[in-house]
Amino acid sequence: MDVFEAVAEPNRRHLLGLLAERDRTAGELVDSLPTLTQPAVSRHLRVLREVGLVEVRPDGQRRIYALKPDGLQRIDDWITPYRRYWRNHLDALEQHLENR
Amino acid sequence: MDVFEAVAEPNRRHLLGLLAERDRTAGELVDSLPTLTQPAVSRHLRVLREVGLVEVRPDGQRRIYALKPDGLQRIDDWITPYRRYWRNHLDALEQHLENR
DNA sequence: ATAATAAATACGCTTGTGCTTATATACGCA
DNA sequence: TGCGTATATAAGCACAAGCGTATTTATTAT
């Protein structure tokens, strides 16, 4: 599984969002996704770990998860050349609106 | 299927890359992915069409595909808040390297 | 009209993903 | 020591994704 696939899953994006606010224990993350069971969340966290988007540190019997968003750079790098396309498109639209 | 899933597939990213260079007919795109059959490419193009990343216009019996990258903005918007995280992380790394 | 070409769809198959229930592992505490 | 809590893994299932072969639809050319 690569970063693109990891991030394609909505629950995993949600988890990343929560970790962007602050570090959280696995249990807190489980509570934050009430539609999923504990093992389901655990496996999503495993995926995020394996692609390097989060890291874990033990705290007694808890596991504290933290964001490690460097891996998103790969997506950002990929998207960069396209950015100018939709900017141009936007410009064209703006021009069209201005010129009428 | 949403934009994130559409873009998670490597062959589809490849197709977008080709269309970023210039518009192409379906046949040209098929030839550009020699590991896939014509129907396979056709289905990838359908997915890209359905999420709005490409558009088609007929030219006789050919179909000319063109990039319509606006939909990538959704990914870009999502990734934006994370960008500052890895920039901070980079800063921290640079500092660490400078300070030794 | 018929044949050839371009592209899309139908169908069936295999594999992978995400889920739940059940179980294992590890730690903390009485 | 033994029990509760926190998290991870195992096993099994349903469903969707991606693929190839075969077929259909549409257009062009003879």
GROMACS .gro file of C-alpha atoms (C1' of nucleotides) in nm:
model
  260
    1MET     CA    1   0.000   0.000   0.000
    2ASP     CA    2   0.138   0.339  -0.094
    3VAL     CA    3   0.064   0.688   0.031
    4PHE     CA    4  -0.195   0.758  -0.237
    5GLU     CA    5  -0.398   0.452  -0.142
    6ALA     CA    6  -0.353   0.514   0.228
    7VAL     CA    7  -0.501   0.859   0.192
    8ALA     CA    8  -0.781   0.748  -0.040
    9GLU     CA    9  -0.969   0.599   0.255
   10PRO     CA   10  -1.196   0.854   0.429
   11ASN     CA   11  -1.159   0.713   0.780
   12ARG     CA   12  -0.783   0.733   0.748
   13ARG     CA   13  -0.804   1.095   0.635
   14HIS     CA   14  -1.017   1.158   0.939
   15LEU     CA   15  -0.755   1.001   1.165
   16LEU     CA   16  -0.485   1.219   1.010
   17GLY     CA   17  -0.701   1.522   1.073
   18LEU     CA   18  -0.736   1.437   1.439
   19LEU     CA   19  -0.363   1.381   1.473
   20ALA     CA   20  -0.297   1.715   1.306
   21GLU     CA   21  -0.463   1.881   1.604
   22ARG     CA   22  -0.260   1.692   1.861
   23ASP     CA   23  -0.113   1.356   1.948
   24ARG     CA   24  -0.367   1.103   2.069
   25THR     CA   25  -0.378   0.758   2.216
   26ALA     CA   26  -0.518   0.472   2.013
   27GLY     CA   27  -0.815   0.465   2.249
   28GLU     CA   28  -0.896   0.831   2.188
   29LEU     CA   29  -0.886   0.767   1.815
   30VAL     CA   30  -1.117   0.468   1.853
   31ASP     CA   31  -1.363   0.688   2.044
   32SER     CA   32  -1.342   0.947   1.766
   33LEU     CA   33  -1.465   0.701   1.505
   34PRO     CA   34  -1.779   0.563   1.669
   35THR     CA   35  -1.896   0.390   1.354
   36LEU     CA   36  -1.592   0.160   1.361
   37THR     CA   37  -1.484  -0.106   1.604
   38GLN     CA   38  -1.155  -0.096   1.791
   39PRO     CA   39  -0.982  -0.350   1.565
   40ALA     CA   40  -1.093  -0.163   1.253
   41VAL     CA   41  -0.934   0.158   1.377
   42SER     CA   42  -0.625  -0.032   1.486
   43ARG     CA   43  -0.580  -0.164   1.137
   44HIS     CA   44  -0.621   0.178   0.980
   45LEU     CA   45  -0.353   0.301   1.216
   46ARG     CA   46  -0.133   0.016   1.108
   47VAL     CA   47  -0.168   0.120   0.745
   48LEU     CA   48  -0.083   0.479   0.829
   49ARG     CA   49   0.219   0.356   1.022
   50GLU     CA   50   0.337   0.136   0.738
   51VAL     CA   51   0.332   0.418   0.485
   52GLY     CA   52   0.505   0.643   0.735
   53LEU     CA   53   0.229   0.899   0.787
   54VAL     CA   54   0.211   0.844   1.163
   55GLU     CA   55   0.443   0.721   1.432
   56VAL     CA   56   0.373   0.558   1.766
   57ARG     CA   57   0.538   0.576   2.101
   58PRO     CA   58   0.440   0.359   2.395
   59ASP     CA   59   0.319   0.517   2.715
   60GLY     CA   60   0.266   0.236   2.958
   61GLN     CA   61  -0.008   0.027   2.814
   62ARG     CA   62  -0.119   0.310   2.585
   63ARG     CA   63   0.011   0.384   2.242
   64ILE     CA   64   0.041   0.749   2.156
   65TYR     CA   65   0.007   0.828   1.788
   66ALA     CA   66   0.162   1.133   1.626
   67LEU     CA   67   0.141   1.280   1.280
   68LYS     CA   68   0.443   1.240   1.054
   69PRO     CA   69   0.315   1.413   0.744
   70ASP     CA   70   0.639   1.416   0.544
   71GLY     CA   71   0.504   1.134   0.332
   72LEU     CA   72   0.234   1.364   0.203
   73GLN     CA   73   0.506   1.550   0.022
   74ARG     CA   74   0.503   1.276  -0.237
   75ILE     CA   75   0.141   1.357  -0.317
   76ASP     CA   76   0.218   1.726  -0.312
   77ASP     CA   77   0.508   1.680  -0.550
   78TRP     CA   78   0.287   1.484  -0.783
   79ILE     CA   79   0.013   1.743  -0.780
   80THR     CA   80   0.241   2.044  -0.824
   81PRO     CA   81   0.266   2.046  -1.205
   82TYR     CA   82  -0.114   2.025  -1.231
   83ARG     CA   83  -0.163   2.322  -1.005
   84ARG     CA   84  -0.074   2.566  -1.278
   85TYR     CA   85  -0.335   2.406  -1.504
   86TRP     CA   86  -0.628   2.476  -1.285
   87ARG     CA   87  -0.487   2.821  -1.203
   88ASN     CA   88  -0.481   2.897  -1.573
   89HIS     CA   89  -0.830   2.763  -1.602
   90LEU     CA   90  -0.939   2.986  -1.318
   91ASP     CA   91  -0.774   3.283  -1.483
   92ALA     CA   92  -0.959   3.204  -1.802
   93LEU     CA   93  -1.284   3.191  -1.613
   94GLU     CA   94  -1.216   3.519  -1.439
   95GLN     CA   95  -1.133   3.682  -1.768
   96HIS     CA   96  -1.451   3.552  -1.915
   97LEU     CA   97  -1.650   3.700  -1.631
   98GLU     CA   98  -1.468   4.032  -1.648
   99ASN     CA   99  -1.508   4.072  -2.022
  100ARG     CA  100  -1.882   4.047  -2.046
  101MET     CA  101  -1.552   0.666  -0.661
  102ASP     CA  102  -1.410   0.998  -0.554
  103VAL     CA  103  -1.106   1.194  -0.669
  104PHE     CA  104  -0.879   1.049  -0.403
  105GLU     CA  105  -0.953   0.693  -0.511
  106ALA     CA  106  -0.935   0.781  -0.878
  107VAL     CA  107  -0.585   0.915  -0.833
  108ALA     CA  108  -0.471   0.631  -0.610
  109GLU     CA  109  -0.440   0.403  -0.913
  110PRO     CA  110  -0.097   0.427  -1.081
  111ASN     CA  111  -0.220   0.368  -1.437
  112ARG     CA  112  -0.470   0.647  -1.397
  113ARG     CA  113  -0.200   0.883  -1.271
  114HIS     CA  114   0.000   0.785  -1.578
  115LEU     CA  115  -0.293   0.872  -1.804
  116LEU     CA  116  -0.330   1.210  -1.637
  117GLY     CA  117   0.039   1.273  -1.693
  118LEU     CA  118   0.007   1.201  -2.062
  119LEU     CA  119  -0.294   1.428  -2.091
  120ALA     CA  120  -0.107   1.703  -1.912
  121GLU     CA  121   0.133   1.715  -2.207
  122ARG     CA  122  -0.141   1.735  -2.466
  123ASP     CA  123  -0.482   1.608  -2.562
  124ARG     CA  124  -0.482   1.254  -2.696
  125THR     CA  125  -0.717   1.009  -2.856
  126ALA     CA  126  -0.825   0.700  -2.668
  127GLY     CA  127  -0.616   0.495  -2.907
  128GLU     CA  128  -0.302   0.691  -2.834
  129LEU     CA  129  -0.359   0.640  -2.465
  130VAL     CA  130  -0.408   0.267  -2.518
  131ASP     CA  131  -0.076   0.254  -2.703
  132SER     CA  132   0.090   0.441  -2.418
  133LEU     CA  133  -0.002   0.170  -2.167
  134PRO     CA  134   0.123  -0.143  -2.342
  135THR     CA  135   0.077  -0.359  -2.033
  136LEU     CA  136  -0.299  -0.304  -2.046
  137THR     CA  137  -0.560  -0.402  -2.299
  138GLN     CA  138  -0.783  -0.154  -2.477
  139PRO     CA  139  -1.087  -0.223  -2.257
  140ALA     CA  140  -0.881  -0.180  -1.943
  141VAL     CA  141  -0.763   0.164  -2.051
  142SER     CA  142  -1.114   0.252  -2.161
  143ARG     CA  143  -1.243   0.174  -1.814
  144HIS     CA  144  -0.974   0.384  -1.647
  145LEU     CA  145  -1.072   0.670  -1.874
  146ARG     CA  146  -1.431   0.621  -1.772
  147VAL     CA  147  -1.338   0.655  -1.407
  148LEU     CA  148  -1.141   0.971  -1.475
  149ARG     CA  149  -1.439   1.106  -1.668
  150GLU     CA  150  -1.682   1.023  -1.389
  151VAL     CA  151  -1.480   1.210  -1.127
  152GLY     CA  152  -1.437   1.500  -1.366
  153LEU     CA  153  -1.061   1.485  -1.414
  154VAL     CA  154  -1.083   1.449  -1.791
  155GLU     CA  155  -1.331   1.536  -2.060
  156VAL     CA  156  -1.393   1.386  -2.402
  157ARG     CA  157  -1.494   1.526  -2.733
  158PRO     CA  158  -1.573   1.314  -3.036
  159ASP     CA  159  -1.371   1.351  -3.353
  160GLY     CA  160  -1.529   1.121  -3.606
  161GLN     CA  161  -1.488   0.775  -3.476
  162ARG     CA  162  -1.210   0.885  -3.238
  163ARG     CA  163  -1.256   1.021  -2.889
  164ILE     CA  164  -1.019   1.296  -2.789
  165TYR     CA  165  -0.944   1.314  -2.420
  166ALA     CA  166  -0.838   1.633  -2.246
  167LEU     CA  167  -0.723   1.708  -1.894
  168LYS     CA  168  -0.966   1.886  -1.665
  169PRO     CA  169  -0.756   1.908  -1.351
  170ASP     CA  170  -0.985   2.131  -1.145
  171GLY     CA  171  -1.093   1.830  -0.945
  172LEU     CA  172  -0.740   1.794  -0.813
  173GLN     CA  173  -0.802   2.111  -0.622
  174ARG     CA  174  -0.998   1.908  -0.374
  175ILE     CA  175  -0.687   1.705  -0.296
  176ASP     CA  176  -0.479   2.019  -0.287
  177ASP     CA  177  -0.719   2.184  -0.047
  178TRP     CA  178  -0.707   1.881   0.176
  179ILE     CA  179  -0.329   1.866   0.179
  180THR     CA  180  -0.279   2.238   0.238
  181PRO     CA  181  -0.299   2.243   0.617
  182TYR     CA  182  -0.050   1.958   0.637
  183ARG     CA  183   0.199   2.139   0.421
  184ARG     CA  184   0.304   2.365   0.704
  185TYR     CA  185   0.367   2.061   0.924
  186TRP     CA  186   0.631   1.910   0.706
  187ARG     CA  187   0.777   2.254   0.642
  188ASN     CA  188   0.813   2.298   1.015
  189HIS     CA  189   0.964   1.957   1.036
  190LEU     CA  190   1.209   2.050   0.762
  191ASP     CA  191   1.295   2.370   0.945
  192ALA     CA  192   1.363   2.171   1.259
  193LEU     CA  193   1.587   1.937   1.066
  194GLU     CA  194   1.776   2.223   0.906
  195GLN     CA  195   1.826   2.384   1.244
  196HIS     CA  196   1.955   2.064   1.383
  197LEU     CA  197   2.204   2.036   1.101
  198GLU     CA  198   2.311   2.398   1.133
  199ASN     CA  199   2.358   2.383   1.507
  200ARG     CA  200   2.609   2.106   1.522
  201DA     C1'  201  -2.429  -0.264  -4.863
  202DT     C1'  202  -2.025  -0.451  -4.655
  203DA     C1'  203  -1.611  -0.458  -4.439
  204DA     C1'  204  -1.278  -0.241  -4.139
  205DT     C1'  205  -1.153   0.054  -3.759
  206DA     C1'  206  -1.223   0.295  -3.296
  207DA     C1'  207  -1.401   0.284  -2.869
  208DA     C1'  208  -1.717   0.130  -2.516
  209DT     C1'  209  -1.965  -0.226  -2.261
  210DA     C1'  210  -2.081  -0.720  -2.079
  211DC     C1'  211  -1.932  -1.102  -1.834
  212DG     C1'  212  -1.671  -1.378  -1.543
  213DC     C1'  213  -1.262  -1.431  -1.266
  214DT     C1'  214  -0.913  -1.323  -0.913
  215DT     C1'  215  -0.737  -1.047  -0.568
  216DG     C1'  216  -0.741  -0.700  -0.219
  217DT     C1'  217  -0.989  -0.405   0.109
  218DG     C1'  218  -1.253  -0.316   0.495
  219DC     C1'  219  -1.533  -0.498   0.829
  220DT     C1'  220  -1.679  -0.787   1.257
  221DT     C1'  221  -1.616  -1.131   1.613
  222DA     C1'  222  -1.299  -1.369   1.870
  223DT     C1'  223  -0.850  -1.412   2.067
  224DA     C1'  224  -0.381  -1.290   2.195
  225DT     C1'  225  -0.042  -0.986   2.410
  226DA     C1'  226   0.117  -0.650   2.720
  227DC     C1'  227   0.091  -0.357   3.102
  228DG     C1'  228  -0.090  -0.182   3.560
  229DC     C1'  229  -0.272  -0.256   3.991
  230DA     C1'  230  -0.498  -0.474   4.402
  231DT     C1'  231  -0.055  -1.368   4.165
  232DG     C1'  232  -0.436  -1.271   3.923
  233DC     C1'  233  -0.769  -0.942   3.716
  234DG     C1'  234  -0.897  -0.541   3.442
  235DT     C1'  235  -0.764  -0.227   3.075
  236DA     C1'  236  -0.542  -0.102   2.628
  237DT     C1'  237  -0.407  -0.242   2.195
  238DA     C1'  238  -0.289  -0.556   1.837
  239DT     C1'  239  -0.356  -0.972   1.564
  240DA     C1'  240  -0.624  -1.384   1.365
  241DA     C1'  241  -0.991  -1.574   1.102
  242DG     C1'  242  -1.358  -1.537   0.805
  243DC     C1'  243  -1.683  -1.283   0.518
  244DA     C1'  244  -1.883  -0.946   0.172
  245DC     C1'  245  -1.793  -0.649  -0.165
  246DA     C1'  246  -1.552  -0.378  -0.495
  247DA     C1'  247  -1.146  -0.311  -0.807
  248DG     C1'  248  -0.894  -0.432  -1.185
  249DC     C1'  249  -0.810  -0.742  -1.544
  250DG     C1'  250  -0.882  -1.019  -1.991
  251DT     C1'  251  -1.182  -1.219  -2.354
  252DA     C1'  252  -1.570  -1.158  -2.611
  253DT     C1'  253  -1.912  -0.857  -2.794
  254DT     C1'  254  -2.153  -0.433  -2.911
  255DT     C1'  255  -2.200   0.031  -3.100
  256DA     C1'  256  -2.059   0.389  -3.397
  257DT     C1'  257  -1.813   0.572  -3.775
  258DT     C1'  258  -1.545   0.554  -4.203
  259DA     C1'  259  -1.419   0.370  -4.639
  260DT     C1'  260  -1.467   0.063  -5.033
   0.00000   0.00000   0.00000
